[in-house]
Amino acid sequence: MVAPDAVRGGRERRGRAHGARASAVGTGVRDGARRDPLERSRCAHAPTAPPGVNVHQFDRATLSTDRRFKPPQTTVLPPPGAHYAAVQSLVVALATPLLLLGADLRVVFEDTKRLTRAFAVGSAATAVGAVVGVAAAHSWLSSSGVAGALGPDDGYKVAAALAAKSIGGGLNYVAVASALGVSASAMSAGIVADNVFALVYFPVVAALAGDGERDGFEREDETSIVAPPPPPAVDVGQMLAALALACVVSTASSRVAPPSLGALPTATAFTVLFATLAPRRVAAYLAPAGDLVGNAALYVFFASAGAAGGSVSQIFSTPALFLYLGVLYACHLAIVWFAGHKGLGIAKAEALIGSNACVGGPATAAALARSKGWRALVAPGILVGNLGNAVGTFAGLALAADVV
């Protein structure tokens, strides 16, 4: 039988041996005796802290600085440069014929009739407003210090492009601005200023329309209004056919366009001629795809124009454009309401839909007609909006040459 003292002695000796081994391991780790070669190499080349500096405090400060570090600026789009001009010229050359494939003048004059007169009054009102607006803002448009983002020659060019937009739409603004060589910053400034006034114009027109009371048209109540049919489905074949036609028209226009007119107006004339003379089945096949792809291309143009236009503060520093547009919109509404509706006896619904087709284009004219229950004016509003797209570019260029 083993004595208790011997058992206790053995336990103490084993405990002392274990402690010695643990101490040796700790010392070896500190001294690098038991580290692998790669670890010893890293430690040998690691920088040492300066005398009197706590290494752990230094590491915490460094990590805190790393966590607070932010990149100076991260952007999704590249900075302004010549690449934006290349993108814009391409998308405009394609969007111009694509968006005009539905501009069949036969259908416009056959189905709109009375609304065409209202549209003509609205277009004339825009032209008068452009002339009066240029006269009111003449000194500001010609002064680069007051014009802000506008160059010495950009003020009048943007004024003509905005007049074209208030007869047709965004397509015409882009076409006229590109044909006249408007700078990217001035083009962006014109878009911003026009959007500000559009936010005022559309509620005013809706208020003038009232609740859509009878004015020569049968108004549908809410229970009888049927949701508009969904847009026709567009397949890849239609989009490719529309793009191929747009490429042909753009290439032909750039080769045969007279220098005094330019490629984009020539492409406009060619496309309207094709849409009017081609079989209606062909136009019905290509027009939905043209609208879809053309609008996408136009959005790319506006995005690139905004990215190349500089800062927002620079864009809003153009009081000349705000004064010009304020006069243009005021004259347009006054002439449409008092001369067209009151003087010429144009029905209120027709006068307002015609005005909306000028300023907002086919989509907003149809939306106003639907919201007020003027179902008989939905399709004619779209057609006269297409008419505005067909003639707006030429009207803007005429104003730029003769008046603006």
mmCIF file with all atom_site columns, N, CA, C and O in Angstrom, residues 14 16-26 34:
data_model
loop_
_atom_site.group_PDB
_atom_site.id
_atom_site.type_symbol
_atom_site.label_atom_id
_atom_site.label_alt_id
_atom_site.label_comp_id
_atom_site.label_asym_id
_atom_site.label_entity_id
_atom_site.label_seq_id
_atom_site.pdbx_PDB_ins_code
_atom_site.Cartn_x
_atom_site.Cartn_y
_atom_site.Cartn_z
_atom_site.occupancy
_atom_site.B_iso_or_equiv
_atom_site.pdbx_formal_charge
_atom_site.auth_seq_id
_atom_site.auth_comp_id
_atom_site.auth_asym_id
_atom_site.auth_atom_id
_atom_site.pdbx_PDB_model_num
ATOM 1  N N  . ARG A 1 14 ? 4.794 16.410 -10.288 1.00 0.00 ? 14 ARG A N  1
ATOM 2  C CA . ARG A 1 14 ? 4.144 16.561 -11.611 1.00 0.00 ? 14 ARG A CA 1
ATOM 3  C C  . ARG A 1 14 ? 3.674 17.992 -11.842 1.00 0.00 ? 14 ARG A C  1
ATOM 4  O O  . ARG A 1 14 ? 3.745 18.519 -12.947 1.00 0.00 ? 14 ARG A O  1
ATOM 5  N N  . ARG A 1 16 ? 5.026 20.734 -10.586 1.00 0.00 ? 16 ARG A N  1
ATOM 6  C CA . ARG A 1 16 ? 6.175 21.597 -10.868 1.00 0.00 ? 16 ARG A CA 1
ATOM 7  C C  . ARG A 1 16 ? 6.700 21.383 -12.288 1.00 0.00 ? 16 ARG A C  1
ATOM 8  O O  . ARG A 1 16 ? 7.084 22.320 -12.989 1.00 0.00 ? 16 ARG A O  1
ATOM 9  N N  . ALA A 1 17 ? 6.690 20.116 -12.741 1.00 0.00 ? 17 ALA A N  1
ATOM 10 C CA . ALA A 1 17 ? 7.146 19.836 -14.114 1.00 0.00 ? 17 ALA A CA 1
ATOM 11 C C  . ALA A 1 17 ? 6.232 20.492 -15.150 1.00 0.00 ? 17 ALA A C  1
ATOM 12 O O  . ALA A 1 17 ? 6.688 21.033 -16.157 1.00 0.00 ? 17 ALA A O  1
ATOM 13 N N  . HIS A 1 18 ? 4.916 20.448 -14.947 1.00 0.00 ? 18 HIS A N  1
ATOM 14 C CA . HIS A 1 18 ? 3.964 21.079 -15.877 1.00 0.00 ? 18 HIS A CA 1
ATOM 15 C C  . HIS A 1 18 ? 4.156 22.585 -15.926 1.00 0.00 ? 18 HIS A C  1
ATOM 16 O O  . HIS A 1 18 ? 4.133 23.218 -16.996 1.00 0.00 ? 18 HIS A O  1
ATOM 17 N N  . GLY A 1 19 ? 4.382 23.204 -14.768 1.00 0.00 ? 19 GLY A N  1
ATOM 18 C CA . GLY A 1 19 ? 4.610 24.651 -14.737 1.00 0.00 ? 19 GLY A CA 1
ATOM 19 C C  . GLY A 1 19 ? 5.866 25.042 -15.465 1.00 0.00 ? 19 GLY A C  1
ATOM 20 O O  . GLY A 1 19 ? 5.934 26.050 -16.153 1.00 0.00 ? 19 GLY A O  1
ATOM 21 N N  . ALA A 1 20 ? 6.933 24.211 -15.294 1.00 0.00 ? 20 ALA A N  1
ATOM 22 C CA . ALA A 1 20 ? 8.178 24.505 -16.002 1.00 0.00 ? 20 ALA A CA 1
ATOM 23 C C  . ALA A 1 20 ? 8.002 24.432 -17.505 1.00 0.00 ? 20 ALA A C  1
ATOM 24 O O  . ALA A 1 20 ? 8.533 25.249 -18.255 1.00 0.00 ? 20 ALA A O  1
ATOM 25 N N  . ARG A 1 21 ? 7.230 23.399 -17.962 1.00 0.00 ? 21 ARG A N  1
ATOM 26 C CA . ARG A 1 21 ? 7.002 23.288 -19.414 1.00 0.00 ? 21 ARG A CA 1
ATOM 27 C C  . ARG A 1 21 ? 6.205 24.491 -19.944 1.00 0.00 ? 21 ARG A C  1
ATOM 28 O O  . ARG A 1 21 ? 6.478 25.021 -21.011 1.00 0.00 ? 21 ARG A O  1
ATOM 29 N N  . ALA A 1 22 ? 5.186 24.916 -19.222 1.00 0.00 ? 22 ALA A N  1
ATOM 30 C CA . ALA A 1 22 ? 4.387 26.083 -19.655 1.00 0.00 ? 22 ALA A CA 1
ATOM 31 C C  . ALA A 1 22 ? 5.231 27.339 -19.725 1.00 0.00 ? 22 ALA A C  1
ATOM 32 O O  . ALA A 1 22 ? 5.122 28.149 -20.649 1.00 0.00 ? 22 ALA A O  1
ATOM 33 N N  . SER A 1 23 ? 6.135 27.500 -18.726 1.00 0.00 ? 23 SER A N  1
ATOM 34 C CA . SER A 1 23 ? 6.998 28.680 -18.735 1.00 0.00 ? 23 SER A CA 1
ATOM 35 C C  . SER A 1 23 ? 7.941 28.659 -19.926 1.00 0.00 ? 23 SER A C  1
ATOM 36 O O  . SER A 1 23 ? 8.199 29.664 -20.570 1.00 0.00 ? 23 SER A O  1
ATOM 37 N N  . ALA A 1 24 ? 8.458 27.456 -20.231 1.00 0.00 ? 24 ALA A N  1
ATOM 38 C CA . ALA A 1 24 ? 9.369 27.334 -21.381 1.00 0.00 ? 24 ALA A CA 1
ATOM 39 C C  . ALA A 1 24 ? 8.659 27.652 -22.682 1.00 0.00 ? 24 ALA A C  1
ATOM 40 O O  . ALA A 1 24 ? 9.205 28.304 -23.566 1.00 0.00 ? 24 ALA A O  1
ATOM 41 N N  . VAL A 1 25 ? 7.410 27.181 -22.798 1.00 0.00 ? 25 VAL A N  1
ATOM 42 C CA . VAL A 1 25 ? 6.644 27.467 -24.022 1.00 0.00 ? 25 VAL A CA 1
ATOM 43 C C  . VAL A 1 25 ? 6.417 28.956 -24.171 1.00 0.00 ? 25 VAL A C  1
ATOM 44 O O  . VAL A 1 25 ? 6.572 29.544 -25.236 1.00 0.00 ? 25 VAL A O  1
ATOM 45 N N  . GLY A 1 26 ? 5.994 29.615 -23.080 1.00 0.00 ? 26 GLY A N  1
ATOM 46 C CA . GLY A 1 26 ? 5.757 31.059 -23.143 1.00 0.00 ? 26 GLY A CA 1
ATOM 47 C C  . GLY A 1 26 ? 6.996 31.830 -23.505 1.00 0.00 ? 26 GLY A C  1
ATOM 48 O O  . GLY A 1 26 ? 6.992 32.742 -24.315 1.00 0.00 ? 26 GLY A O  1
ATOM 49 N N  . ARG A 1 34 ? 9.961 29.039 -31.058 1.00 0.00 ? 34 ARG A N  1
ATOM 50 C CA . ARG A 1 34 ? 9.094 27.979 -31.568 1.00 0.00 ? 34 ARG A CA 1
ATOM 51 C C  . ARG A 1 34 ? 8.183 28.470 -32.704 1.00 0.00 ? 34 ARG A C  1
ATOM 52 O O  . ARG A 1 34 ? 7.190 27.860 -32.988 1.00 0.00 ? 34 ARG A O  1
#
